[in-house]
Amino acid sequence: MKEKREKFSNRLGFILSCVGAAVGLGNIWMFSWKLGTFGGGAFLIPYFLFMAFFAYIGLISEISFGRMIKKGVMGVSELMQEKKFPFAKYLPLISVISVSGIFTFYVIVFGWIIKYFYSYVTIDMNNVNYAEYFGNFVGTSDSIIWHILAGIISIGVISLGVVKGIEKLNKIIMPLMFIIFIGLMIKSLTLPGATEGIKYLLTPKWEALANPMTWVMALGQSFFTVGLSGSALLVYGSYVDDNMDITNGVFHTCILDTIAALLAGFVIIPAAFALGHNPGAGPGLLFITVPAIFSQIAGGKILAGIFFLSVIFAAVSSAINQLEVPVEAFMYKFNVSRKKASVIVGTILVLIGIPLDLNMNLFGKFADFMSVILIPLGALIVLFFYYFFMDNQKIIDEIDKGATSKKGKYVLAIGKYLFVPGTALVLILGMIYGSIG
């Protein structure tokens, strides 16, 4: 007998869970770099446009589809088979595989963050060569124990269920994360020389808008930052009650995701400029530059520990959303309990990731394939089916359920003729340029 399907208990729990899914490591190390590199304040123009007409529409699409069918990706597969969609039994599995793959490497990075937090609590990190410390740790067997710990935390939260696990965790850690970011931002902005970092982030370089890569990067950031995948938010949507205003919840999700990215940028970049560090992108910013910054600030050890605690919050909230996709599919397919599915699926994915702990070249190739190719492909398949094979009026009615402002017909039109082609473009651009998110 299948377990009764859970639901988010209230609007706040739903919104914070969506925000938790959206706010991740990309907000912390990618957004601020793109903002500074591709036009400063000018970059915000294409970014906000794509957030409004792309990310916002995509999230409404995924969540409303999940609420419509009250199932995850396996339910999409059943619908596809009913409507004789080509390869209906197998195509939706791309979404499950892609998000499972994201969890597989993401939880490794989550482990690195736990390791750094532990190090700041237990040893004097101010006297460490940060480049050597990071280089001697990643790609070695020393990272495996932290990877496993991150996996155990994720499995533990998911096994508790939607309300007691996902929703309860996000209600606690999301507000705490924002409070920590605000406090650290105030400290960063008061450092001598921090104004140069603010100029780097916000001074509009209008000529950048003539550079196609500015628009490519803004498109990629808007797609990946909110966790679009054709499955992750679709599963959360299946736990949403009919009286919930999805369009309003998604609006707040997009706003809070952008605020989190800006806060992280204003924590790291002004401090980097004030203390003479290069605000480069990627893991080096988080694991080398940031520790070096805090080592030069009074009380830096405590501040760094608090910072990495906030990053743990961002990482775990995204990791549980990723793990929920294969766990829900396993529960549905094999009719097993949530706890059993969580342990089986979570353990398998952690074990699959161990070779990635030992080989950073393999890690990079695996991560790029999952994020650049499979994620947009999975989203394209599921949401193309939603918009072109499901009844239009049924889609409009689903989006407008519980909504004070009826936007269903507009979302339908934009979803069909902008979002679906735009997702195909994200896939093509990813193949051409590599990671754009």
Short mmCIF file of C-alpha atoms in Angstrom, two decimals:
data_model
loop_
_atom_site.label_atom_id
_atom_site.label_comp_id
_atom_site.label_asym_id
_atom_site.label_seq_id
_atom_site.Cartn_x
_atom_site.Cartn_y
_atom_site.Cartn_z
CA MET A 1 0.00 0.00 0.00
CA LYS A 2 1.40 3.38 -1.02
CA GLU A 3 2.06 5.97 1.69
CA LYS A 4 -0.40 8.87 1.75
CA ARG A 5 1.10 11.74 -0.21
CA GLU A 6 2.29 14.54 2.06
CA LYS A 7 1.65 18.24 1.52
CA PHE A 8 3.41 21.43 2.55
CA SER A 9 1.64 22.61 5.68
CA ASN A 10 1.39 26.28 4.72
CA ARG A 11 2.41 29.01 2.27
CA LEU A 12 5.55 30.00 4.19
CA GLY A 13 6.81 26.42 4.26
CA PHE A 14 6.26 26.08 0.53
CA ILE A 15 8.01 29.37 -0.33
CA LEU A 16 11.00 28.75 1.94
CA SER A 17 11.39 25.22 0.58
CA CYS A 18 11.41 26.60 -2.98
CA VAL A 19 13.89 29.28 -1.92
CA GLY A 20 16.03 26.60 -0.29
CA ALA A 21 16.00 24.60 -3.51
CA ALA A 22 16.93 27.67 -5.55
CA VAL A 23 19.61 29.21 -3.31
CA GLY A 24 22.79 27.21 -3.69
CA LEU A 25 26.50 27.47 -4.26
CA GLY A 26 26.01 29.07 -7.68
CA ASN A 27 24.50 32.11 -5.97
CA ILE A 28 27.60 32.46 -3.83
CA TRP A 29 30.47 32.04 -6.26
CA MET A 30 29.02 32.59 -9.74
CA PHE A 31 26.53 35.45 -9.64
CA SER A 32 28.86 38.10 -8.21
CA TRP A 33 31.62 37.16 -10.67
CA LYS A 34 29.21 37.44 -13.62
CA LEU A 35 27.83 40.71 -12.32
CA GLY A 36 31.30 42.23 -12.15
CA THR A 37 32.66 40.68 -15.35
CA PHE A 38 29.71 41.22 -17.69
CA GLY A 39 28.79 44.85 -17.24
CA GLY A 40 28.32 45.49 -13.53
CA GLY A 41 24.96 47.16 -13.04
CA ALA A 42 24.26 46.80 -16.77
CA PHE A 43 24.27 42.99 -16.37
CA LEU A 44 21.21 43.32 -14.15
CA ILE A 45 19.11 44.45 -17.13
CA PRO A 46 19.26 41.16 -19.09
CA TYR A 47 19.33 39.19 -15.84
CA PHE A 48 16.09 40.71 -14.54
CA LEU A 49 14.47 40.32 -17.95
CA PHE A 50 15.33 36.63 -18.05
CA MET A 51 14.27 36.15 -14.42
CA ALA A 52 10.88 37.69 -15.22
CA PHE A 53 10.17 35.99 -18.55
CA PHE A 54 12.15 32.80 -18.12
CA ALA A 55 12.93 31.66 -14.57
CA TYR A 56 9.57 32.88 -13.22
CA ILE A 57 7.64 31.16 -16.00
CA GLY A 58 9.72 27.97 -15.73
CA LEU A 59 9.15 27.63 -11.99
CA ILE A 60 5.41 28.20 -12.33
CA SER A 61 5.39 25.58 -15.09
CA GLU A 62 7.19 22.90 -13.10
CA ILE A 63 5.30 23.47 -9.87
CA SER A 64 1.86 23.70 -11.50
CA PHE A 65 2.51 20.51 -13.51
CA GLY A 66 3.47 18.68 -10.32
CA ARG A 67 0.35 19.92 -8.52
CA MET A 68 -1.83 18.99 -11.49
CA ILE A 69 -0.76 15.33 -11.52
CA LYS A 70 -0.01 14.98 -7.76
CA LYS A 71 2.98 12.87 -8.73
CA GLY A 72 6.64 13.25 -9.58
CA VAL A 73 8.44 12.34 -12.79
CA MET A 74 7.08 8.78 -12.90
CA GLY A 75 3.62 10.32 -13.12
CA VAL A 76 4.78 12.34 -16.13
CA SER A 77 5.96 9.12 -17.75
CA GLU A 78 2.53 7.56 -17.27
CA LEU A 79 0.84 10.60 -18.84
CA MET A 80 3.24 10.49 -21.78
CA GLN A 81 2.41 6.84 -22.37
CA GLU A 82 -1.32 7.61 -22.31
CA LYS A 83 -0.83 10.31 -24.96
CA LYS A 84 1.49 8.12 -27.10
CA PHE A 85 4.44 10.49 -26.66
CA PRO A 86 7.58 9.04 -28.34
CA PHE A 87 9.79 7.01 -25.95
CA ALA A 88 7.38 7.95 -23.16
CA LYS A 89 8.61 5.23 -20.83
CA TYR A 90 12.22 6.41 -20.90
CA LEU A 91 12.50 10.12 -21.75
CA PRO A 92 11.25 11.43 -18.37
CA LEU A 93 13.94 9.37 -16.68
CA ILE A 94 16.49 11.86 -18.06
CA SER A 95 15.17 14.36 -15.49
CA VAL A 96 15.59 11.85 -12.66
CA ILE A 97 19.09 10.86 -13.82
CA SER A 98 20.21 14.48 -14.28
CA VAL A 99 19.13 15.65 -10.82
CA SER A 100 20.52 12.46 -9.26
CA GLY A 101 23.81 13.25 -11.00
CA ILE A 102 23.74 16.81 -9.70
CA PHE A 103 23.26 15.49 -6.16
CA THR A 104 26.10 13.01 -6.68
CA PHE A 105 28.73 15.72 -7.22
CA TYR A 106 27.01 18.52 -5.28
CA VAL A 107 27.10 16.53 -2.05
CA ILE A 108 30.87 16.20 -2.47
CA VAL A 109 31.22 20.00 -2.48
CA PHE A 110 28.79 20.10 0.45
CA GLY A 111 31.29 17.87 2.25
CA TRP A 112 34.12 20.31 1.51
CA ILE A 113 32.08 23.09 3.13
CA ILE A 114 31.45 21.00 6.26
CA LYS A 115 35.19 20.30 6.41
CA TYR A 116 35.99 24.02 6.27
CA PHE A 117 33.43 24.84 8.95
CA TYR A 118 34.89 22.12 11.18
CA SER A 119 38.41 23.41 10.55
CA TYR A 120 37.47 26.94 11.59
CA VAL A 121 35.94 25.59 14.79
CA THR A 122 38.86 23.32 15.72
CA ILE A 123 42.14 24.77 14.36
CA ASP A 124 43.81 28.12 13.70
CA MET A 125 43.02 28.67 10.02
CA ASN A 126 44.70 32.08 9.98
CA ASN A 127 48.14 30.49 9.59
CA VAL A 128 47.20 28.21 6.70
CA ASN A 129 48.30 28.46 3.07
CA TYR A 130 44.78 28.30 1.66
CA ALA A 131 45.69 27.25 -1.87
CA GLU A 132 47.79 24.36 -0.54
CA TYR A 133 45.16 23.46 2.06
CA PHE A 134 42.45 23.22 -0.59
CA GLY A 135 44.70 21.48 -3.13
CA ASN A 136 45.87 18.87 -0.63
CA PHE A 137 42.30 18.06 0.36
CA VAL A 138 40.20 17.88 -2.79
CA GLY A 139 40.80 15.01 -5.18
CA THR A 140 42.13 12.84 -2.36
CA SER A 141 40.77 10.15 -0.04
CA ASP A 142 40.72 12.76 2.77
CA SER A 143 37.52 14.22 1.30
CA ILE A 144 35.58 10.94 1.36
CA ILE A 145 34.60 11.04 5.04
CA TRP A 146 33.19 14.57 4.63
CA HIS A 147 31.37 13.53 1.46
CA ILE A 148 29.77 10.65 3.36
CA LEU A 149 28.82 12.95 6.25
CA ALA A 150 27.13 15.37 3.83
CA GLY A 151 25.27 12.41 2.32
CA ILE A 152 24.11 11.19 5.74
CA ILE A 153 22.76 14.65 6.60
CA SER A 154 20.86 14.84 3.30
CA ILE A 155 19.48 11.31 3.66
CA GLY A 156 18.46 12.01 7.25
CA VAL A 157 16.46 15.12 6.35
CA ILE A 158 14.74 13.50 3.36
CA SER A 159 13.82 10.39 5.38
CA LEU A 160 11.82 12.58 7.81
CA GLY A 161 9.42 13.59 5.03
CA VAL A 162 8.05 16.76 3.49
CA VAL A 163 6.75 18.56 6.59
CA LYS A 164 9.07 17.21 9.31
CA GLY A 165 12.13 17.14 7.05
CA ILE A 166 12.18 19.43 4.01
CA GLU A 167 9.79 22.12 5.24
CA LYS A 168 10.94 22.24 8.86
CA LEU A 169 14.62 22.46 7.92
CA ASN A 170 14.04 25.28 5.42
CA LYS A 171 11.88 27.24 7.88
CA ILE A 172 14.85 27.30 10.25
CA ILE A 173 17.91 27.61 8.05
CA MET A 174 16.72 29.98 5.31
CA PRO A 175 15.95 32.91 7.67
CA LEU A 176 19.22 32.21 9.54
CA MET A 177 21.18 32.23 6.29
CA PHE A 178 19.78 35.64 5.29
CA ILE A 179 20.47 37.07 8.76
CA ILE A 180 24.08 35.85 8.64
CA PHE A 181 24.59 37.23 5.11
CA ILE A 182 23.24 40.64 6.13
CA GLY A 183 25.52 40.80 9.17
CA LEU A 184 28.59 39.76 7.17
CA MET A 185 27.71 42.21 4.39
CA ILE A 186 27.64 45.11 6.86
CA LYS A 187 31.08 44.07 8.11
CA SER A 188 32.44 43.75 4.57
CA LEU A 189 31.11 47.13 3.42
CA THR A 190 32.71 48.92 6.37
CA LEU A 191 36.24 47.76 5.49
CA PRO A 192 38.59 50.49 4.17
CA GLY A 193 38.71 50.26 0.38
CA ALA A 194 35.46 48.29 0.08
CA THR A 195 33.97 50.96 -2.19
CA GLU A 196 36.10 49.67 -5.07
CA GLY A 197 34.34 46.33 -4.75
CA ILE A 198 30.96 48.04 -4.81
CA LYS A 199 31.99 49.88 -7.98
CA TYR A 200 33.12 46.56 -9.52
CA LEU A 201 29.73 45.05 -8.79
CA LEU A 202 27.38 47.89 -9.65
CA THR A 203 29.01 50.46 -11.95
CA PRO A 204 27.13 50.05 -15.23
CA LYS A 205 29.34 49.23 -18.19
CA TRP A 206 26.75 49.86 -20.87
CA GLU A 207 29.00 48.65 -23.69
CA ALA A 208 28.72 45.14 -22.21
CA LEU A 209 25.12 44.99 -23.42
CA ALA A 210 26.49 44.89 -26.99
CA ASN A 211 28.46 41.75 -26.08
CA PRO A 212 26.37 38.61 -26.83
CA MET A 213 28.11 36.75 -23.98
CA THR A 214 26.54 39.14 -21.48
CA TRP A 215 23.11 37.95 -22.59
CA VAL A 216 24.21 34.32 -22.77
CA MET A 217 25.52 34.43 -19.21
CA ALA A 218 22.41 36.23 -17.94
CA LEU A 219 20.20 33.60 -19.59
CA GLY A 220 22.23 30.76 -18.12
CA GLN A 221 22.27 32.32 -14.65
CA SER A 222 18.50 32.83 -14.65
CA PHE A 223 17.89 29.22 -15.74
CA PHE A 224 20.22 27.44 -13.35
CA THR A 225 19.95 29.71 -10.31
CA VAL A 226 16.33 28.77 -9.54
CA GLY A 227 16.85 25.02 -9.99
CA LEU A 228 14.90 24.39 -13.18
CA SER A 229 15.24 20.75 -14.23
CA GLY A 230 11.83 19.36 -15.17
CA SER A 231 11.74 17.36 -11.94
CA ALA A 232 13.08 19.00 -8.76
CA LEU A 233 10.41 21.70 -8.42
CA LEU A 234 7.85 19.48 -10.13
CA VAL A 235 8.15 17.09 -7.16
CA TYR A 236 7.73 19.97 -4.72
CA GLY A 237 4.69 21.04 -6.74
CA SER A 238 3.13 17.63 -6.20
CA TYR A 239 3.12 18.40 -2.45
CA VAL A 240 1.29 21.73 -2.90
CA ASP A 241 -2.36 22.11 -1.89
CA ASP A 242 -4.94 23.37 -4.41
CA ASN A 243 -5.56 26.56 -2.44
CA MET A 244 -1.90 27.64 -2.64
CA ASP A 245 -1.10 30.65 -4.85
CA ILE A 246 1.74 29.27 -6.98
CA THR A 247 2.36 32.45 -8.98
CA ASN A 248 2.77 34.51 -5.81
CA GLY A 249 5.02 31.89 -4.20
CA VAL A 250 7.26 31.71 -7.27
CA PHE A 251 7.50 35.51 -7.41
CA HIS A 252 8.84 35.57 -3.85
CA THR A 253 11.17 32.67 -4.63
CA CYS A 254 12.76 34.58 -7.54
CA ILE A 255 13.08 37.76 -5.47
CA LEU A 256 14.67 36.01 -2.48
CA ASP A 257 17.01 33.98 -4.71
CA THR A 258 18.29 37.20 -6.31
CA ILE A 259 18.63 38.91 -2.91
CA ALA A 260 20.67 35.96 -1.63
CA ALA A 261 23.00 36.19 -4.64
CA LEU A 262 23.45 39.95 -4.18
CA LEU A 263 24.06 39.59 -0.44
CA ALA A 264 26.72 36.94 -1.05
CA GLY A 265 28.34 39.20 -3.63
CA PHE A 266 28.39 42.13 -1.22
CA VAL A 267 29.96 39.92 1.45
CA ILE A 268 32.79 38.62 -0.73
CA ILE A 269 33.64 41.14 -3.46
CA PRO A 270 34.03 44.40 -1.48
CA ALA A 271 36.16 42.54 1.08
CA ALA A 272 38.27 41.04 -1.71
CA PHE A 273 38.98 44.49 -3.15
CA ALA A 274 39.60 46.01 0.28
CA LEU A 275 42.21 43.38 1.11
CA GLY A 276 43.84 43.07 -2.32
CA HIS A 277 42.47 39.70 -3.46
CA ASN A 278 41.31 38.70 -6.92
CA PRO A 279 37.52 38.17 -7.01
CA GLY A 280 37.84 35.17 -9.34
CA ALA A 281 35.04 32.71 -10.02
CA GLY A 282 34.61 29.06 -9.16
CA PRO A 283 35.56 26.98 -6.12
CA GLY A 284 38.77 28.98 -5.63
CA LEU A 285 36.72 32.05 -4.65
CA LEU A 286 34.91 30.15 -1.91
CA PHE A 287 37.70 27.92 -0.63
CA ILE A 288 40.84 30.02 -1.18
CA THR A 289 39.96 33.71 -1.58
CA VAL A 290 37.30 33.88 1.14
CA PRO A 291 39.48 32.28 3.87
CA ALA A 292 42.33 34.61 2.89
CA ILE A 293 39.98 37.59 3.25
CA PHE A 294 38.77 36.57 6.71
CA SER A 295 42.34 35.95 7.89
CA GLN A 296 42.99 39.70 7.49
CA ILE A 297 39.92 40.86 9.40
CA ALA A 298 39.74 41.28 13.17
CA GLY A 299 37.74 38.35 14.53
CA GLY A 300 38.10 36.70 11.15
CA LYS A 301 38.14 33.15 12.47
CA ILE A 302 34.71 33.56 14.06
CA LEU A 303 33.34 35.42 11.04
CA ALA A 304 34.65 32.76 8.67
CA GLY A 305 33.08 30.01 10.75
CA ILE A 306 29.76 31.85 10.64
CA PHE A 307 30.13 32.37 6.89
CA PHE A 308 30.74 28.68 6.19
CA LEU A 309 27.81 27.79 8.44
CA SER A 310 25.59 29.94 6.21
CA VAL A 311 27.03 28.20 3.14
CA ILE A 312 26.20 24.84 4.76
CA PHE A 313 22.60 26.07 4.99
CA ALA A 314 22.60 26.95 1.28
CA ALA A 315 24.16 23.61 0.34
CA VAL A 316 21.92 21.33 2.40
CA SER A 317 18.69 23.05 1.29
CA SER A 318 19.61 22.45 -2.36
CA ALA A 319 20.96 18.94 -1.76
CA ILE A 320 17.72 17.71 -0.19
CA ASN A 321 15.72 19.06 -3.12
CA GLN A 322 17.98 17.15 -5.51
CA LEU A 323 17.79 13.93 -3.50
CA GLU A 324 14.01 14.15 -3.19
CA VAL A 325 13.61 13.58 -6.96
CA PRO A 326 15.06 10.03 -7.16
CA VAL A 327 13.73 9.13 -3.70
CA GLU A 328 10.16 10.07 -4.67
CA ALA A 329 10.51 8.18 -7.97
CA PHE A 330 11.85 5.09 -6.15
CA MET A 331 8.99 5.22 -3.62
CA TYR A 332 6.43 5.47 -6.41
CA LYS A 333 7.95 2.79 -8.63
CA PHE A 334 8.68 0.17 -5.98
CA ASN A 335 6.03 1.03 -3.38
CA VAL A 336 8.47 1.24 -0.46
CA SER A 337 8.53 3.53 2.56
CA ARG A 338 10.17 6.93 2.45
CA LYS A 339 12.84 5.91 4.97
CA LYS A 340 13.81 2.81 3.01
CA ALA A 341 13.86 4.68 -0.31
CA SER A 342 15.94 7.49 1.21
CA VAL A 343 18.57 5.13 2.58
CA ILE A 344 18.78 2.95 -0.55
CA VAL A 345 18.86 5.76 -3.12
CA GLY A 346 21.00 8.12 -1.03
CA THR A 347 23.58 5.42 -0.28
CA ILE A 348 23.84 4.40 -3.93
CA LEU A 349 24.39 8.00 -5.08
CA VAL A 350 27.01 8.64 -2.40
CA LEU A 351 28.88 5.47 -3.39
CA ILE A 352 28.72 6.43 -7.09
CA GLY A 353 30.34 9.75 -6.15
CA ILE A 354 33.36 8.29 -4.35
CA PRO A 355 35.45 7.92 -7.55
CA LEU A 356 34.81 11.65 -8.12
CA ASP A 357 36.40 12.35 -4.73
CA LEU A 358 39.63 10.86 -6.00
CA ASN A 359 39.84 12.41 -9.47
CA MET A 360 39.03 16.08 -10.00
CA ASN A 361 39.30 15.76 -13.77
CA LEU A 362 36.58 13.09 -13.70
CA PHE A 363 34.62 15.25 -11.24
CA GLY A 364 34.68 18.20 -13.66
CA LYS A 365 33.62 16.17 -16.69
CA PHE A 366 30.82 14.46 -14.76
CA ALA A 367 29.55 17.76 -13.33
CA ASP A 368 29.61 19.50 -16.72
CA PHE A 369 27.73 16.69 -18.46
CA MET A 370 25.01 16.57 -15.81
CA SER A 371 24.55 20.33 -15.43
CA VAL A 372 25.23 21.60 -18.96
CA ILE A 373 23.58 18.83 -20.99
CA LEU A 374 21.20 16.62 -19.00
CA ILE A 375 19.55 19.26 -16.77
CA PRO A 376 18.28 21.51 -19.60
CA LEU A 377 17.47 18.44 -21.72
CA GLY A 378 15.32 16.98 -18.95
CA ALA A 379 13.55 20.30 -18.41
CA LEU A 380 12.96 20.69 -22.15
CA ILE A 381 11.38 17.23 -22.49
CA VAL A 382 9.05 17.51 -19.50
CA LEU A 383 7.90 21.09 -20.08
CA PHE A 384 7.58 20.68 -23.86
CA PHE A 385 5.17 17.84 -23.09
CA TYR A 386 3.34 20.00 -20.55
CA TYR A 387 2.77 22.90 -22.91
CA PHE A 388 2.19 21.08 -26.18
CA PHE A 389 0.46 17.85 -25.15
CA MET A 390 -1.64 18.80 -22.11
CA ASP A 391 -4.96 20.59 -22.48
CA ASN A 392 -4.43 24.37 -22.59
CA GLN A 393 -7.45 25.22 -20.47
CA LYS A 394 -6.43 22.65 -17.88
CA ILE A 395 -3.00 24.31 -17.64
CA ILE A 396 -4.54 27.78 -17.22
CA ASP A 397 -6.96 26.54 -14.55
CA GLU A 398 -4.14 24.81 -12.65
CA ILE A 399 -1.95 27.91 -12.61
CA ASP A 400 -4.87 30.08 -11.48
CA LYS A 401 -5.97 27.77 -8.65
CA GLY A 402 -5.75 29.66 -5.37
CA ALA A 403 -4.32 32.74 -7.11
CA THR A 404 -5.60 36.23 -6.31
CA SER A 405 -4.31 37.48 -9.67
CA LYS A 406 -5.11 35.24 -12.64
CA LYS A 407 -2.02 34.91 -14.82
CA GLY A 408 -2.60 31.48 -16.31
CA LYS A 409 -3.26 32.51 -19.92
CA TYR A 410 -0.16 34.74 -19.97
CA VAL A 411 2.04 32.02 -18.45
CA LEU A 412 0.72 29.55 -21.02
CA ALA A 413 1.58 31.84 -23.95
CA ILE A 414 5.04 32.76 -22.63
CA GLY A 415 5.73 29.18 -21.61
CA LYS A 416 4.93 27.82 -25.05
CA TYR A 417 6.60 30.39 -27.22
CA LEU A 418 9.42 31.80 -25.07
CA PHE A 419 10.29 29.39 -22.27
CA VAL A 420 10.37 26.13 -24.23
CA PRO A 421 12.45 27.57 -27.12
CA GLY A 422 14.61 29.37 -24.54
CA THR A 423 15.33 26.09 -22.75
CA ALA A 424 16.38 24.55 -26.06
CA LEU A 425 18.67 27.57 -26.52
CA VAL A 426 20.22 27.02 -23.05
CA LEU A 427 21.00 23.44 -24.08
CA ILE A 428 22.54 24.51 -27.40
CA LEU A 429 24.57 27.35 -25.83
CA GLY A 430 25.82 24.97 -23.16
CA MET A 431 27.07 22.61 -25.84
CA ILE A 432 28.86 25.49 -27.58
CA TYR A 433 30.30 27.43 -24.65
CA GLY A 434 30.32 24.91 -21.78
CA SER A 435 28.89 25.96 -18.43
CA ILE A 436 26.88 29.18 -18.69
CA GLY A 437 25.15 28.84 -15.33
#
